[in-house]
Amino acid sequence: MSSLLGIFLYLFLLLSSISAKNREYKWRVEYMHWCPDGVDGVVISINGQFPGPTIRAIVDDTIFVHLTNNLPTEGLVIHWHGISQIGTPWADGAALISQCPINPGETFLYKFKVDKAGTYFYHGHYGMQRSAGLYGSLIVEVPKDEKEAFHYDEEFNLLLSDWWHKSSHDQQIDLSSKPFRWIGEPQTLLMNGRGQFNCSLAAQFSKLPITQCKLRGDEQYAPQIFKAHPNKTYRLRVASTTALASLNLAIEGHKMMVVEADGNYIQPFFVENMDIYSGESYSILFKTDQDPSNNYLISISVRGREPKTPQGLTILNYIPNFASKIPNSPPPLAPLWNDYNYSKAFSNKIFGLMGLSPKPPTRQNRRILLLNTQNRIEGYIRWSINNISLVFPTTPYLGSIKHGINNAFDTKSPPNTFSKNYNIMKPPPNPNSTYGNRVYMLKFNTTIDIVLQNANALGENVSEIHPWHLHGHNFWVLGYGDGKFDHKKDVEKFNLKNPPLRNTVVIFPYGWTAIRFVANNPGVWAFHCHIEPHLHLGMGVVFAEGVHLVKNMPNEALNCGLTRKMFVKDKH
Amino acid sequence: MSSLLGIFLYLFLLLSSISAKNREYKWRVEYMHWCPDGVDGVVISINGQFPGPTIRAIVDDTIFVHLTNNLPTEGLVIHWHGISQIGTPWADGAALISQCPINPGETFLYKFKVDKAGTYFYHGHYGMQRSAGLYGSLIVEVPKDEKEAFHYDEEFNLLLSDWWHKSSHDQQIDLSSKPFRWIGEPQTLLMNGRGQFNCSLAAQFSKLPITQCKLRGDEQYAPQIFKAHPNKTYRLRVASTTALASLNLAIEGHKMMVVEADGNYIQPFFVENMDIYSGESYSILFKTDQDPSNNYLISISVRGREPKTPQGLTILNYIPNFASKIPNSPPPLAPLWNDYNYSKAFSNKIFGLMGLSPKPPTRQNRRILLLNTQNRIEGYIRWSINNISLVFPTTPYLGSIKHGINNAFDTKSPPNTFSKNYNIMKPPPNPNSTYGNRVYMLKFNTTIDIVLQNANALGENVSEIHPWHLHGHNFWVLGYGDGKFDHKKDVEKFNLKNPPLRNTVVIFPYGWTAIRFVANNPGVWAFHCHIEPHLHLGMGVVFAEGVHLVKNMPNEALNCGLTRKMFVKDKH
């Protein structure tokens, strides 16, 4: 049945590629006063919108975004999270990896193909501009005459984020300060850019002295209501672009069937609520099969960090009830923030959809172990991977590697693993951690295993969740484990049968996560913790593969550093 | 006597040029938490210092500043205020006029000669980075074996600024918002980067409920004490880099003799207190001839805007008194903030020093009238000059003009004057004011008169003080007048006998100011209101002269916009 569906899909894909469209957008990026949670603030907006406009395209369409930077003094890029950028690695939008930041006043053309249906998003990838609100949804549909692997009647889209009252510009300065100043927990969780700080949609159920929101509905912070007909099946597309928060999503009274992860089909499974980490996206199906005379609360709650942020809430409004009808059930109860077994159980339910999800190569050509530690370097707090804390060069790697510029970054190989004696259960002994910008050079078309090893952070008995995101690729999640990765025992337990394809995966406290991918996409690709302050503090690595095969790289992407100098004549 | 001195000076200059030095500096610019007034804040620092390091050089030295931009996402330049940059117009440090902003992580070399002794300063000239604290002193001394035109025993240096608790990054967003959000008055006035917000050095004399500062002296906001021996003559070098405030400076009980203005000798005159506008510098002499058993307060007070900011204070400490000995006289009483006649009287006392100050050409070749108005453009509040509100192109003018790039800016001539019927006493009728980036092309080596015409701002009965600063030149101040400039009557009253040379001059409410300069410095030069929010809102014009004569412009200055593309090969 499912392989038959596969053949149909293939035929549809073939047909759809004939009718593929160019979709062209002109975007103007600027700061804008906005009130995402009822408190006056500033966001980075696109064409006066926050969040940015939703792009809806169909598989094999080509997207053209003419992006004009109207920020007064800052550079700008946009990363198209989950898009593989096959043949267009310079359009990946990772500052100083795939391109130079776009200068204020200048326009850069992102041109890329969306080659796989799914729920994606886009966001700033320079400094901490994602935290400033530079994000939006990117949804790629199957062709009109084609069916998904699951049925639904209508769909909703939900982009999750977290919000601070301190500007991300100031947060960035704080994080780079000596002594270190941590940004703290977000003030508000946002759903499609909307949250409530000074009131609650569920005050009557709360023990806290908070008032019920009295909203007209046209406020910038009024929730976006999901209006649903009874007895239908809805697809909820959900993606998280939080700067920090790991979340748990639930719809009061409604079971959810998870069917898509990061734009990949997964084996459907039912849950009462689900975890979603920054950088991840899912589709879930739910039936509006509850008492139709009521409305229901949809909630997001913080996981993995002691929550100081109220639940984010919006309303599932059964038509024809008034949207303002207060739900008569309390918001969903979130699992305990530190119930990691609960979270692990969710992650371990995710498998590739047999027949539709490709299987991994059975053997890897190279296995890289990446130890995640928090360190002090010259008195600054940093995150390090195998003792190297990533700082970006001034020349984009893609340009310097493609053009053979030698002095653009440290060309020594970064460590393939870490010391066997390293005690992951204790605060790091703070050995020789350094700043660095080395690159993992991957042999083209080889199969790479990465084992992310978590450890104790600087504080005693502290190990955090980190969602790692890979650019330019999907990877198979081969397994999760507790404690230190064991090259023999743990490898034997790798799931090579039906591992899910993802672009983002989490490591749990004191645990490891193993992934596999094929280095078959010419370009330079970031692999990093998607918690924005962690990336800012060095928590990432860089992979390069088949860069000699990259063609038609626009000069506009190389308007800085040594690549610029390359083009400059001696005198004029 | 003075002409003899002139001959001596000439001989000394000849000698000194033989012994001219190269002075080399490596500067790292970054954000830093700092506490300029007792409240935690953030400054842009140079090598961890705020204000930036003082440069002390001798006439004809060459300054090399290797400036590394360590701001995370913002471009950067530094303008060397008062330095003519003869032969090095690309080192003037005006973003998108003389060069491209320096990218984060990159280093740019400013190399220029200091060809005239005097009191100068430097500051950021991109976005509102000057407001963020990017400034410092630049002092050029006469050669060791040479004497100034006046005698003194020792000297002090005083750099004045104003400080807000809201970051300049946020201020900049506010100013560009619709509806407009004005930044308001500064919280604190700073002397050498130090002020007191929550306490006062003169609380015992104040009617306000403010407490006396209890300081150890090592606080970041502790005043820098001026320690002086009794019965000596001191030179106080003072410069103002305020973002907004016009100031009045006084030393309790001490008369001041003003001897230098913007690096030019002036006819000495005595005052009890003196006005200093943003962009100006002076040297004054004072004698420590008061009761040596006391200390004395030095004050700065806001002028021209209803003051909501307390006086800035520090202490003139007569040795061997303790610095902590509280002065027994109150701080100097400032003139009424809106006593413009008092201010005009001060400005009208400033004349060139006969024999040492060069005289202007007797005739101008071109006279340009510049009407200053506040306007609404597309709902945004802007400042306009002859109905054009300056916005910068993405390619520096110096590069696009030098290389004949046509489409870098609007090449139409900007208006040489404004409508004869314009009523300067009423709010602007808001006619055809537009954004623009045109350039006044000045014929090389011609004599240019500029008449700045002030007018009513958007509010009824509001006309503000604007200190205008010219890059690349000193100019003669030919006169000030009230009301609308009269081409006949007012020209007849121009002072061609002993006008002072300046680089900054003020226009008074509803008045005009006339200046003259010779367009003999090949380059492109900004002429603008030195109030940073006003420049940000378009209050400036651009002059170009003899650009074809500019040589050896480094490519590094042209790393953006169309000049970059010029150097780029078609494919590679």
JSON list of C-alpha atoms in Angstrom, two decimals, chain B residues 133-199:
[
{"chain": "B", "resi": 133, "resn": "GLY", "atom": "CA", "xyz": [29.92, 56.93, 23.75]},
{"chain": "B", "resi": 134, "resn": "LEU", "atom": "CA", "xyz": [32.30, 56.45, 20.84]},
{"chain": "B", "resi": 135, "resn": "TYR", "atom": "CA", "xyz": [34.45, 59.53, 21.30]},
{"chain": "B", "resi": 136, "resn": "GLY", "atom": "CA", "xyz": [37.71, 60.80, 22.72]},
{"chain": "B", "resi": 137, "resn": "SER", "atom": "CA", "xyz": [40.13, 63.74, 22.70]},
{"chain": "B", "resi": 138, "resn": "LEU", "atom": "CA", "xyz": [42.69, 64.57, 20.03]},
{"chain": "B", "resi": 139, "resn": "ILE", "atom": "CA", "xyz": [45.18, 67.22, 21.06]},
{"chain": "B", "resi": 140, "resn": "VAL", "atom": "CA", "xyz": [47.74, 68.62, 18.71]},
{"chain": "B", "resi": 141, "resn": "GLU", "atom": "CA", "xyz": [50.54, 70.53, 20.39]},
{"chain": "B", "resi": 142, "resn": "VAL", "atom": "CA", "xyz": [52.90, 73.07, 18.97]},
{"chain": "B", "resi": 143, "resn": "PRO", "atom": "CA", "xyz": [56.43, 71.68, 18.72]},
{"chain": "B", "resi": 144, "resn": "LYS", "atom": "CA", "xyz": [58.29, 71.46, 22.03]},
{"chain": "B", "resi": 145, "resn": "ASP", "atom": "CA", "xyz": [60.66, 74.26, 21.12]},
{"chain": "B", "resi": 146, "resn": "GLU", "atom": "CA", "xyz": [57.87, 76.54, 20.02]},
{"chain": "B", "resi": 147, "resn": "LYS", "atom": "CA", "xyz": [55.60, 78.78, 22.05]},
{"chain": "B", "resi": 148, "resn": "GLU", "atom": "CA", "xyz": [51.86, 79.29, 21.80]},
{"chain": "B", "resi": 149, "resn": "ALA", "atom": "CA", "xyz": [50.49, 82.78, 21.29]},
{"chain": "B", "resi": 150, "resn": "PHE", "atom": "CA", "xyz": [49.64, 82.84, 25.00]},
{"chain": "B", "resi": 151, "resn": "HIS", "atom": "CA", "xyz": [51.34, 81.80, 28.20]},
{"chain": "B", "resi": 152, "resn": "TYR", "atom": "CA", "xyz": [50.25, 79.18, 30.71]},
{"chain": "B", "resi": 153, "resn": "ASP", "atom": "CA", "xyz": [51.87, 76.96, 33.30]},
{"chain": "B", "resi": 154, "resn": "GLU", "atom": "CA", "xyz": [49.92, 73.73, 33.02]},
{"chain": "B", "resi": 155, "resn": "GLU", "atom": "CA", "xyz": [46.90, 72.40, 31.24]},
{"chain": "B", "resi": 156, "resn": "PHE", "atom": "CA", "xyz": [43.74, 70.39, 31.77]},
{"chain": "B", "resi": 157, "resn": "ASN", "atom": "CA", "xyz": [41.60, 68.65, 29.21]},
{"chain": "B", "resi": 158, "resn": "LEU", "atom": "CA", "xyz": [37.83, 68.46, 29.38]},
{"chain": "B", "resi": 159, "resn": "LEU", "atom": "CA", "xyz": [35.63, 66.55, 26.94]},
{"chain": "B", "resi": 160, "resn": "LEU", "atom": "CA", "xyz": [31.92, 67.24, 27.40]},
{"chain": "B", "resi": 161, "resn": "SER", "atom": "CA", "xyz": [29.05, 64.93, 26.48]},
{"chain": "B", "resi": 162, "resn": "ASP", "atom": "CA", "xyz": [25.48, 64.09, 27.40]},
{"chain": "B", "resi": 163, "resn": "TRP", "atom": "CA", "xyz": [24.11, 60.74, 28.43]},
{"chain": "B", "resi": 164, "resn": "TRP", "atom": "CA", "xyz": [20.78, 58.90, 28.21]},
{"chain": "B", "resi": 165, "resn": "HIS", "atom": "CA", "xyz": [19.72, 55.79, 30.07]},
{"chain": "B", "resi": 166, "resn": "LYS", "atom": "CA", "xyz": [18.02, 54.53, 26.93]},
{"chain": "B", "resi": 167, "resn": "SER", "atom": "CA", "xyz": [20.56, 53.03, 24.53]},
{"chain": "B", "resi": 168, "resn": "SER", "atom": "CA", "xyz": [21.39, 55.02, 21.41]},
{"chain": "B", "resi": 169, "resn": "HIS", "atom": "CA", "xyz": [20.42, 51.90, 19.43]},
{"chain": "B", "resi": 170, "resn": "ASP", "atom": "CA", "xyz": [16.89, 52.21, 20.82]},
{"chain": "B", "resi": 171, "resn": "GLN", "atom": "CA", "xyz": [16.92, 56.00, 20.46]},
{"chain": "B", "resi": 172, "resn": "GLN", "atom": "CA", "xyz": [17.74, 55.62, 16.80]},
{"chain": "B", "resi": 173, "resn": "ILE", "atom": "CA", "xyz": [14.78, 53.28, 16.30]},
{"chain": "B", "resi": 174, "resn": "ASP", "atom": "CA", "xyz": [12.51, 55.70, 18.18]},
{"chain": "B", "resi": 175, "resn": "LEU", "atom": "CA", "xyz": [13.54, 58.63, 16.01]},
{"chain": "B", "resi": 176, "resn": "SER", "atom": "CA", "xyz": [12.75, 56.67, 12.85]},
{"chain": "B", "resi": 177, "resn": "SER", "atom": "CA", "xyz": [9.36, 55.53, 14.11]},
{"chain": "B", "resi": 178, "resn": "LYS", "atom": "CA", "xyz": [5.92, 56.54, 12.99]},
{"chain": "B", "resi": 179, "resn": "PRO", "atom": "CA", "xyz": [4.50, 58.02, 15.17]},
{"chain": "B", "resi": 180, "resn": "PHE", "atom": "CA", "xyz": [7.68, 59.88, 16.03]},
{"chain": "B", "resi": 181, "resn": "ARG", "atom": "CA", "xyz": [9.25, 59.24, 19.44]},
{"chain": "B", "resi": 182, "resn": "TRP", "atom": "CA", "xyz": [11.53, 62.00, 20.61]},
{"chain": "B", "resi": 183, "resn": "ILE", "atom": "CA", "xyz": [14.53, 61.00, 22.75]},
{"chain": "B", "resi": 184, "resn": "GLY", "atom": "CA", "xyz": [13.89, 63.70, 25.34]},
{"chain": "B", "resi": 185, "resn": "GLU", "atom": "CA", "xyz": [16.52, 65.52, 27.36]},
{"chain": "B", "resi": 186, "resn": "PRO", "atom": "CA", "xyz": [19.66, 63.69, 28.51]},
{"chain": "B", "resi": 187, "resn": "GLN", "atom": "CA", "xyz": [19.64, 62.21, 32.00]},
{"chain": "B", "resi": 188, "resn": "THR", "atom": "CA", "xyz": [23.16, 63.36, 32.80]},
{"chain": "B", "resi": 189, "resn": "LEU", "atom": "CA", "xyz": [25.88, 65.68, 31.54]},
{"chain": "B", "resi": 190, "resn": "LEU", "atom": "CA", "xyz": [29.32, 64.08, 31.48]},
{"chain": "B", "resi": 191, "resn": "MET", "atom": "CA", "xyz": [32.75, 65.65, 31.97]},
{"chain": "B", "resi": 192, "resn": "ASN", "atom": "CA", "xyz": [35.45, 63.37, 30.60]},
{"chain": "B", "resi": 193, "resn": "GLY", "atom": "CA", "xyz": [32.83, 60.62, 30.56]},
{"chain": "B", "resi": 194, "resn": "ARG", "atom": "CA", "xyz": [31.80, 61.04, 34.18]},
{"chain": "B", "resi": 195, "resn": "GLY", "atom": "CA", "xyz": [28.62, 62.41, 35.74]},
{"chain": "B", "resi": 196, "resn": "GLN", "atom": "CA", "xyz": [26.34, 61.81, 38.70]},
{"chain": "B", "resi": 197, "resn": "PHE", "atom": "CA", "xyz": [22.68, 60.90, 38.34]},
{"chain": "B", "resi": 198, "resn": "ASN", "atom": "CA", "xyz": [21.61, 59.74, 41.80]},
{"chain": "B", "resi": 199, "resn": "CYS", "atom": "CA", "xyz": [23.65, 62.18, 43.83]}
]
